[in-house]
């Protein structure tokens, strides 16, 4: 069936939007594109990009002889992923009447092969497969360490990163972040490797999210959305859930976009305010209503938290709060010091709530120890805002234990990040004890160098004995002066 006849000029044709022509989960779109090349030229790179990105069944270019009769025909089709890494096959030119290529059975087989491979990949990994992308003007090393962290974040969100694309452009593209050509390359790569998700290490503007989504027809996440996703997966208590959803809605609201005009025309007037309201307006209004409701609930929960805090501060028992980069071992330390069972995991953002326990020292002395959500570089402000009431507890602390992972290659950067966030949280007045954890992971010499460099106490939260110096320091801090 001829779906459309498109008339262009000698330079280009404009292919209409084909998104609605995607029957179910088929690998090929069911559209064959036959067009003319007036100067007898073979298929161009643009043609082949269209073939791949639009998932055309095939693309053909017909040339015209000087007598007006059809000349050679160029034909190309997609290839299932194979060892060669080729995405498409371009056939040698043939006179149109000489083509003896049975298209329909061939395409059927091709489609079946795509399906088979797709199913295989799905079996080997139940998780989302993603390509990680970074376009930044930072130093290469910073860009790389940030990408390493993005990969860890992805893993923490149960996503499998299968490839990385790094670009250091002179100018970041306002619509696509990457150059448009590069972005198309990435999509072809994604198709070849059965990735359905693109994750950007940079935060994308509302315009970029929309444009990249339109060009690639893939799921697109940026760093903040990924972090919010992890938080959403982890939230257990009602308060954490409310806080995360609020942060997500606040981040999404300006990014809600008109997907399809056809859809908005259909929904206008049904259940909406009245005729003329678009899908987008409905979505925005729903999001705003939900935000208002969650804010109310959040206020109630925050009130209850305040009362609990009030009681605690009235006790005049010293409060020590453990802060630090995510995965530094904060919860493990709390558990070890207080014989408790707060959940610990080798994942980013294992803890989202505050846990409070007591440590008893001899002579009836005790302190209250709290553990809370970890920090990370470029912590989304939406998140910091939503977790304000949780983080506000930190302002009750008489002493902060800043726990850092001595074995991390990003140690210095992580310490600086935490210090900066403490300033943002207006905690620069609270005394801080820097503790380097996981000393079991580095050799003796490195350990000594780093402990000296940072004037820090060392611990291995897995080993109770190693915590004695830290306990001594805490005891000393609160009680020595009194004893005089
Ligand atoms: N080798 C070693 N591993 C440790 C040590 N302390 C913690 N870990 C491990 O590090 C991982 C993270 O520990 P958590 O206590 O969950 O870290 P956290 O700082 O609470 O992390 P978030 O709650 O995600 O911010 C876990 O797999 C722990 O077993 C240590 O001293 N040495
Ligand atoms: Mg924790």
Coordinates of C-alpha atoms and ligand atoms in Angstrom, one line a residue:
X1 CA 0.0 0.0 0.0
X2 CA 1.3 3.4 -0.8
X3 CA 1.2 5.4 2.4
X4 CA 2.3 8.8 1.2
X5 CA 3.8 10.5 -1.9
X6 CA 6.3 13.1 -0.9
X7 CA 7.5 15.7 -3.3
X8 CA 10.8 17.4 -2.5
X9 CA 13.4 19.3 -4.5
X10 CA 16.8 18.1 -5.9
X11 CA 18.4 18.6 -2.5
X12 CA 16.0 16.9 0.0
X13 CA 12.7 15.5 0.8
X14 CA 10.9 16.0 4.2
X15 CA 9.8 12.8 5.7
X16 CA 6.6 13.2 7.6
X17 CA 6.2 12.1 11.3
X18 CA 6.0 8.3 11.2
X19 CA 5.6 7.7 15.0
X20 CA 2.0 6.6 14.6
X21 CA 3.0 4.0 12.1
X22 CA 4.6 1.7 14.7
X23 CA 2.5 -1.4 15.0
X24 CA 3.2 -2.8 18.5
X25 CA 6.7 -3.9 19.3
X26 CA 7.7 -4.6 15.8
X27 CA 11.4 -4.0 15.0
X28 CA 10.8 -2.6 11.5
X29 CA 8.3 0.1 10.9
X30 CA 6.5 -1.5 8.0
X31 CA 7.3 1.5 5.8
X32 CA 9.4 1.2 2.6
X33 CA 10.8 4.4 1.3
X34 CA 11.5 4.7 -2.4
X35 CA 12.7 8.0 -3.7
X36 CA 14.6 9.5 -6.7
X37 CA 18.1 10.7 -7.0
X38 CA 18.1 13.1 -9.9
X39 CA 21.9 13.3 -10.4
X40 CA 22.5 9.6 -10.4
X41 CA 24.2 9.6 -7.0
X42 CA 24.1 6.6 -4.6
X43 CA 22.4 6.5 -1.2
X44 CA 23.8 9.3 0.9
X45 CA 24.8 9.2 4.6
X46 CA 21.5 11.0 5.4
X47 CA 19.5 8.3 3.6
X48 CA 21.2 5.6 5.6
X49 CA 20.7 7.5 8.9
X50 CA 17.0 7.8 8.0
X51 CA 16.9 4.1 7.3
X52 CA 18.3 3.3 10.7
X53 CA 16.6 6.0 12.8
X54 CA 13.2 5.5 11.3
X55 CA 13.5 1.7 11.3
X56 CA 12.4 1.6 7.6
X57 CA 11.9 -1.8 6.0
X58 CA 14.2 -0.6 3.3
X59 CA 15.2 2.5 1.5
X60 CA 15.7 2.7 -2.2
X61 CA 17.0 5.5 -4.5
X62 CA 16.0 5.4 -8.2
X63 CA 18.1 7.3 -10.7
X64 CA 16.8 8.7 -13.9
X65 CA 18.4 8.3 -17.3
X66 CA 18.7 11.3 -19.6
X67 CA 15.9 9.8 -21.7
X68 CA 13.6 10.0 -18.6
X69 CA 13.6 6.3 -18.1
X70 CA 14.5 4.8 -14.7
X71 CA 18.2 4.0 -14.4
X72 CA 20.1 2.2 -11.7
X73 CA 18.4 1.6 -8.3
X74 CA 20.3 1.7 -5.0
X75 CA 18.9 -0.3 -2.2
X76 CA 19.8 -0.7 1.5
X77 CA 18.2 -2.5 4.5
X78 CA 19.0 -2.9 8.2
X79 CA 21.0 -5.8 9.5
X80 CA 20.4 -7.6 12.8
X81 CA 23.3 -7.1 15.3
X82 CA 26.2 -9.3 14.4
X83 CA 30.0 -9.6 14.9
X84 CA 30.7 -7.1 12.0
X85 CA 28.9 -4.3 13.9
X86 CA 27.4 -3.2 10.7
X87 CA 24.0 -1.6 11.0
X88 CA 22.8 -1.8 7.4
X89 CA 23.7 -3.5 4.2
X90 CA 23.9 -1.4 1.0
X91 CA 23.4 -3.4 -2.2
X92 CA 25.4 -2.7 -5.4
X93 CA 23.3 -0.7 -7.9
X94 CA 21.1 -2.7 -10.2
X95 CA 19.0 -1.8 -13.2
X96 CA 15.4 -1.7 -11.9
X97 CA 14.1 -4.5 -14.2
X98 CA 17.1 -6.7 -13.2
X99 CA 16.3 -6.8 -9.5
X100 CA 15.4 -10.3 -8.6
X101 CA 15.1 -9.9 -4.9
X102 CA 12.1 -11.4 -3.2
X103 CA 11.4 -8.6 -0.7
X104 CA 8.4 -9.8 1.3
X105 CA 9.9 -13.2 2.4
X106 CA 13.3 -11.5 3.0
X107 CA 11.8 -8.8 5.2
X108 CA 9.8 -11.4 7.1
X109 CA 13.0 -13.3 7.9
X110 CA 14.8 -10.1 8.8
X111 CA 12.1 -9.2 11.3
X112 CA 12.1 -12.7 12.8
X113 CA 15.9 -12.5 13.3
X114 CA 15.5 -9.1 15.0
X115 CA 12.9 -10.5 17.3
X116 CA 15.0 -13.6 18.1
X117 CA 18.0 -11.4 19.1
X118 CA 15.8 -9.1 21.1
X119 CA 14.4 -12.0 23.1
X120 CA 17.8 -13.3 23.7
X121 CA 19.0 -10.0 25.2
X122 CA 15.9 -9.8 27.3
X123 CA 16.7 -13.2 28.7
X124 CA 20.3 -12.5 29.6
X125 CA 19.3 -9.3 31.3
X126 CA 16.0 -8.4 32.9
X127 CA 17.2 -4.9 33.6
X128 CA 17.0 -1.8 31.5
X129 CA 20.0 -1.4 29.3
X130 CA 21.3 2.1 29.0
X131 CA 23.9 4.1 27.1
X132 CA 25.6 6.8 29.3
X133 CA 26.3 10.1 27.7
X134 CA 28.3 13.1 28.8
X135 CA 28.9 16.3 26.9
X136 CA 30.9 18.7 29.0
X137 CA 33.6 21.3 29.0
X138 CA 35.1 20.1 32.2
X139 CA 38.6 18.5 32.3
X140 CA 38.7 15.1 30.8
X141 CA 39.5 13.5 34.1
X142 CA 36.6 15.2 35.9
X143 CA 34.3 14.2 33.1
X144 CA 35.5 10.6 33.4
X145 CA 35.2 10.3 37.2
X146 CA 31.7 11.9 37.0
X147 CA 30.8 9.2 34.4
X148 CA 32.1 6.5 36.7
X149 CA 29.8 7.8 39.3
X150 CA 26.9 7.9 36.9
X151 CA 27.5 4.2 36.1
X152 CA 27.3 3.5 39.8
X153 CA 24.1 5.5 40.1
X154 CA 22.7 3.5 37.2
X155 CA 23.7 0.2 38.8
X156 CA 22.0 1.4 42.1
X157 CA 18.8 2.0 40.0
X158 CA 19.0 -1.6 38.6
X159 CA 20.0 -0.3 35.2
X160 CA 22.8 -1.9 33.2
X161 CA 25.1 0.6 31.5
X162 CA 26.3 -1.0 28.3
X163 CA 28.3 1.8 26.7
X164 CA 29.6 5.3 27.2
X165 CA 29.7 8.2 24.9
X166 CA 31.8 11.2 25.9
X167 CA 32.1 14.4 24.0
X168 CA 33.9 17.6 24.8
X169 CA 32.4 20.1 22.4
X170 CA 33.5 23.7 22.1
X171 CA 29.9 24.7 22.5
X172 CA 27.1 22.7 24.0
X173 CA 24.1 22.3 21.7
X174 CA 21.1 24.2 23.1
X175 CA 18.6 21.6 21.8
X176 CA 20.5 18.3 21.9
X177 CA 23.5 19.0 24.3
X178 CA 25.5 16.8 21.8
X179 CA 25.8 17.7 18.2
X180 CA 22.8 16.4 16.2
X181 CA 24.9 14.1 14.1
X182 CA 26.6 12.6 17.2
X183 CA 23.2 12.1 18.8
X184 CA 22.0 10.2 15.7
X185 CA 25.1 8.0 15.8
X186 CA 24.3 7.3 19.5
X187 CA 20.8 6.2 18.6
X188 CA 22.0 3.8 15.9
X189 CA 24.5 2.4 18.4
X190 CA 21.7 2.0 21.0
X191 CA 19.5 0.1 18.5
X192 CA 22.4 -2.2 17.6
X193 CA 23.0 -3.0 21.3
X194 CA 19.3 -3.2 22.3
X195 CA 19.6 -0.3 24.7
X196 CA 16.3 1.4 25.4
X197 CA 17.5 4.2 27.6
X198 CA 19.8 7.2 27.3
X199 CA 21.2 8.6 30.5
X200 CA 22.9 12.0 30.4
X201 CA 25.5 12.9 33.1
X202 CA 24.5 16.5 32.7
X203 CA 21.1 17.9 33.7
X204 CA 19.0 18.7 30.7
X205 CA 16.9 21.8 30.1
X206 CA 13.2 21.2 29.5
X207 CA 13.8 22.0 25.8
X208 CA 16.7 19.5 25.6
X209 CA 14.6 16.7 27.2
X210 CA 11.9 17.3 24.7
X211 CA 14.0 17.6 21.6
X212 CA 16.2 14.6 22.4
X213 CA 13.1 12.6 23.1
X214 CA 11.6 13.6 19.8
X215 CA 14.7 12.9 17.7
X216 CA 15.6 9.6 19.3
X217 CA 12.2 8.2 20.3
X218 CA 14.0 6.7 23.3
X219 CA 13.6 7.0 27.0
X220 CA 15.8 9.8 28.2
X221 CA 17.0 10.5 31.8
X222 CA 19.4 13.1 33.1
X223 CA 21.5 12.9 36.3
X224 CA 18.9 14.4 38.5
X225 CA 16.1 12.2 37.2
X226 CA 18.3 9.1 37.8
X227 CA 19.0 10.1 41.4
X228 CA 15.3 10.9 41.9
X229 CA 14.5 7.4 40.5
X230 CA 16.8 5.7 43.0
X231 CA 15.3 7.7 45.8
X232 CA 11.8 6.7 44.7
X233 CA 12.8 3.0 44.6
X234 CA 14.3 3.2 48.1
X235 CA 11.8 5.4 50.0
X236 CA 10.2 3.3 52.7
X237 CA 8.6 5.7 55.3
X238 CA 5.7 7.8 54.4
X239 CA 7.7 11.0 54.9
X240 CA 10.5 9.8 52.6
X241 CA 7.9 8.9 49.9
X242 CA 6.2 12.2 50.1
X243 CA 9.5 14.1 50.0
X244 CA 10.7 12.1 46.9
X245 CA 7.4 12.5 45.0
X246 CA 7.5 16.2 45.7
X247 CA 11.0 16.5 44.3
X248 CA 10.0 14.5 41.3
X249 CA 7.0 16.6 40.5
X250 CA 8.8 19.8 41.0
X251 CA 11.5 18.7 38.6
X252 CA 9.0 17.3 36.1
X253 CA 6.5 20.1 36.0
X254 CA 8.5 22.5 33.7
X255 CA 9.5 19.5 31.6
X256 CA 6.0 18.2 30.9
X257 CA 5.6 18.7 27.2
X258 CA 3.1 18.4 24.5
X259 CA 3.8 14.9 23.0
X260 CA 1.3 14.6 20.3
X261 CA -1.0 17.3 19.1
X262 CA -3.4 14.6 17.9
X263 CA -3.8 13.3 21.4
X264 CA -4.4 16.8 22.8
X265 CA -7.2 17.4 20.3
X266 CA -8.8 14.1 21.4
X267 CA -8.7 14.7 25.1
X268 CA -9.7 18.4 25.0
X269 CA -13.1 18.7 26.6
X270 CA -13.2 15.2 28.2
X271 CA -13.0 15.5 31.9
X272 CA -11.1 18.7 31.5
X273 CA -12.0 22.2 32.5
X274 CA -13.8 22.5 29.2
X275 CA -13.2 22.6 25.6
X276 CA -9.9 23.9 24.5
X277 CA -7.9 22.6 27.4
X278 CA -5.0 20.7 26.0
X279 CA -3.5 17.4 27.3
X280 CA -0.5 19.4 28.5
X281 CA -2.6 21.8 30.5
X282 CA -4.4 18.8 32.1
X283 CA -1.1 17.2 33.0
X284 CA 0.3 20.4 34.4
X285 CA -2.8 21.1 36.5
X286 CA -2.8 17.5 37.9
X287 CA 0.8 17.9 38.8
X288 CA 0.2 21.2 40.5
X289 CA -2.8 19.8 42.4
X290 CA -0.8 16.8 43.5
X291 CA 2.1 19.0 44.6
X292 CA -0.3 21.1 46.7
X293 CA -1.7 18.0 48.4
X294 CA 1.7 16.5 49.1
X295 CA 2.9 19.8 50.5
X296 CA 0.1 19.7 53.0
X297 CA 0.9 16.2 54.0
X298 CA 4.5 17.0 54.2
X299 CA 3.8 19.8 56.6
X300 CA 2.0 17.5 59.0
X301 CA 4.7 15.0 58.9
X302 CA 7.4 17.6 59.4
X303 CA 5.4 18.9 62.4
X304 CA 5.5 15.5 64.1
X305 CA 9.2 15.3 63.4
X306 CA 9.7 18.6 65.0
X307 CA 8.0 17.4 68.2
X308 CA 10.2 14.3 68.3
X309 CA 13.3 16.6 67.8
X310 CA 12.1 18.9 70.5
X311 CA 11.9 16.1 73.0
X312 CA 15.3 14.9 72.1
X313 CA 17.0 18.3 72.4
X314 CA 15.4 18.8 75.8
X315 CA 17.1 15.8 77.1
X316 CA 20.4 17.6 77.0
X317 CA 22.1 14.4 75.8
X318 CA 24.8 15.3 73.3
X319 CA 23.8 14.6 69.7
X320 CA 26.3 13.4 67.2
X321 CA 25.3 13.1 63.5
X322 CA 27.1 11.1 60.9
X323 CA 27.2 12.8 57.5
X324 CA 29.1 12.0 54.4
X325 CA 29.1 11.0 50.8
X326 CA 26.8 8.2 49.8
X327 CA 28.2 4.7 50.3
X328 CA 30.9 5.9 52.7
X329 CA 29.7 3.5 55.4
X330 CA 27.6 5.7 57.6
X331 CA 24.9 3.2 58.4
X332 CA 27.5 0.5 58.9
X333 CA 29.3 2.7 61.4
X334 CA 26.1 3.5 63.3
X335 CA 25.2 -0.2 63.4
X336 CA 28.7 -1.1 64.7
X337 CA 28.7 1.6 67.4
X338 CA 25.2 0.9 68.6
X339 CA 24.7 -2.8 67.9
X340 CA 21.8 -2.0 65.6
X341 CA 20.6 -3.3 62.2
X342 CA 20.1 -0.3 60.0
X343 CA 20.1 -1.5 56.4
X344 CA 23.5 -1.2 54.7
X345 CA 24.2 -1.9 51.1
X346 CA 26.9 -1.5 48.5
X347 CA 24.6 0.8 46.6
X348 CA 24.3 4.5 46.4
X349 CA 21.6 6.0 48.6
X350 CA 20.8 2.9 50.7
X351 CA 19.6 5.1 53.4
X352 CA 16.9 7.8 53.0
X353 CA 15.6 8.2 56.5
X354 CA 17.2 9.3 59.7
X355 CA 18.0 6.6 62.2
X356 CA 18.6 7.5 65.8
X357 CA 20.4 5.3 68.4
X358 CA 22.1 5.7 71.7
X359 CA 25.7 4.9 72.6
X360 CA 26.3 4.3 76.3
X361 CA 29.7 5.0 77.8
X362 CA 30.8 4.1 81.3
X363 CA 29.7 6.3 84.2
X364 CA 26.1 6.6 82.8
X365 CA 27.2 8.8 80.0
X366 CA 25.6 8.5 76.7
X367 CA 25.2 10.2 73.4
X368 CA 22.6 10.1 70.7
X369 CA 23.9 9.1 67.3
X370 CA 22.0 9.8 64.1
X371 CA 22.6 8.5 60.5
X372 CA 21.0 10.1 57.5
X373 CA 20.7 10.3 53.7
X374 CA 24.1 10.5 51.9
X375 CA 25.3 13.4 49.8
X376 CA 26.5 13.4 46.2
X377 CA 28.0 15.9 43.8
X378 CA 25.4 18.0 42.1
X379 CA 22.7 16.9 44.5
X380 CA 19.6 18.1 42.9
X381 CA 18.3 21.3 44.6
X382 CA 14.8 19.9 44.3
X383 CA 15.9 17.0 46.4
X384 CA 17.7 19.1 49.0
X385 CA 14.6 21.2 49.3
X386 CA 12.3 18.3 49.7
X387 CA 14.5 16.6 52.3
X388 CA 14.9 19.9 54.2
X389 CA 13.0 18.6 57.2
X390 CA 15.0 15.4 57.4
X391 CA 18.3 17.3 56.9
X392 CA 17.1 20.0 59.4
X393 CA 17.8 17.5 62.1
X394 CA 21.4 18.0 61.5
X395 CA 21.2 21.4 63.0
X396 CA 20.5 19.8 66.4
X397 CA 23.8 18.1 66.3
X398 CA 26.5 19.2 68.7
X399 CA 29.1 17.4 66.6
X400 CA 29.2 16.1 63.1
X401 CA 31.1 13.0 62.1
X402 CA 32.0 13.6 58.5
X403 CA 32.7 10.0 57.2
X404 CA 34.6 9.6 54.0
X405 CA 35.7 6.5 52.1
X406 CA 39.5 6.4 52.2
X407 CA 39.6 3.8 49.4
X408 CA 37.7 6.0 46.9
X409 CA 39.6 7.4 44.0
X410 CA 37.4 10.4 44.4
X411 CA 38.2 10.9 48.1
X412 CA 39.2 14.6 47.8
X413 CA 36.3 15.5 45.6
X414 CA 33.9 13.7 47.8
X415 CA 35.2 15.5 51.0
X416 CA 34.9 18.8 49.2
X417 CA 31.4 18.1 48.0
X418 CA 30.2 17.2 51.5
X419 CA 31.9 20.3 52.9
X420 CA 30.1 22.5 50.4
X421 CA 26.7 20.9 51.1
X422 CA 27.2 21.4 54.8
X423 CA 27.7 25.1 54.1
X424 CA 24.6 25.1 51.9
X425 CA 22.7 23.6 54.9
X426 CA 24.0 26.4 57.1
X427 CA 25.9 24.0 59.3
X428 CA 29.3 25.6 59.0
X429 CA 29.1 26.6 62.7
X430 CA 28.8 23.0 63.9
X431 CA 32.2 21.3 64.8
X432 CA 33.1 18.6 62.4
X433 CA 35.2 15.5 63.0
X434 CA 36.6 14.1 59.8
X435 CA 36.8 10.3 59.8
X436 CA 38.3 8.2 57.0
X437 CA 36.5 4.9 56.8
X438 CA 37.3 1.6 55.1
X439 CA 41.0 1.7 56.1
X440 CA 41.0 -2.1 55.6
X441 CA 40.8 -1.4 51.9
X442 CA 44.1 0.5 51.6
X443 CA 47.7 -0.3 52.5
X444 CA 49.3 0.9 55.7
X445 CA 51.4 3.6 54.0
X446 CA 48.6 5.2 52.0
X447 CA 46.5 5.1 55.1
X448 CA 49.1 7.1 57.1
X449 CA 49.6 9.6 54.3
X450 CA 45.9 10.3 53.9
X451 CA 45.1 10.4 57.7
X452 CA 48.0 12.9 58.1
X453 CA 47.0 14.9 55.1
X454 CA 43.4 15.4 56.3
X455 CA 44.2 15.3 60.1
X456 CA 41.6 12.6 60.3
X457 CA 40.8 9.6 62.4
X458 CA 40.7 6.2 60.6
X459 CA 38.1 3.5 61.0
X460 CA 37.0 0.3 59.5
X461 CA 33.3 0.2 60.2
X462 CA 33.4 -3.6 59.7
X463 CA 35.8 -4.1 62.5
X464 CA 34.6 -3.0 66.0
X465 CA 38.2 -2.9 67.4
X466 CA 39.2 -0.2 64.9
X467 CA 36.5 2.1 66.3
X468 CA 38.2 2.6 69.7
X469 CA 40.2 5.7 68.7
X470 CA 37.0 7.3 67.3
X471 CA 35.1 6.5 70.5
X472 CA 37.9 8.0 72.6
X473 CA 37.9 11.1 70.5
X474 CA 34.1 11.5 71.0
X475 CA 34.3 10.9 74.7
X476 CA 37.2 13.3 75.0
X477 CA 35.3 15.9 73.0
X478 CA 32.2 15.9 75.3
X479 CA 33.6 15.1 78.7
X480 CA 37.2 16.0 79.2
X481 CA 36.8 19.7 79.7
X482 CA 34.1 19.0 82.4
X483 CA 36.4 16.7 84.2
X484 CA 39.1 19.4 84.0
Ligands
LIG1 N1 35.7 -2.9 53.3 C1 34.9 -2.1 54.0 N2 33.6 -1.9 53.6 C2 32.8 -1.1 54.3 C3 33.2 -0.4 55.5 N3 32.2 0.3 56.0 C4 31.1 0.0 55.2 N4 31.5 -0.8 54.2 C5 30.6 -1.3 53.1 O1 30.3 -0.2 52.3 C6 29.0 -0.3 51.8 C7 28.2 0.9 52.1 O2 27.9 0.9 53.5 P1 26.7 1.7 54.1 O3 26.8 1.7 55.6 O4 25.4 1.3 53.5 O5 27.0 3.2 53.5 P2 26.2 4.5 53.8 O6 27.2 5.6 53.9 O7 25.2 4.4 54.8 O8 25.5 4.7 52.3 P3 24.2 5.4 51.9 O9 23.1 5.2 53.0 O10 23.9 4.8 50.6 O11 24.5 6.9 51.8 C8 28.4 -1.6 52.4 O12 28.6 -2.6 51.4 C9 29.3 -1.8 53.6 O13 29.4 -3.2 53.9 C10 34.6 -0.6 55.9 O14 35.1 0.0 56.8 N5 35.4 -1.4 55.1
LIG2 MG1 23.3 4.5 54.8

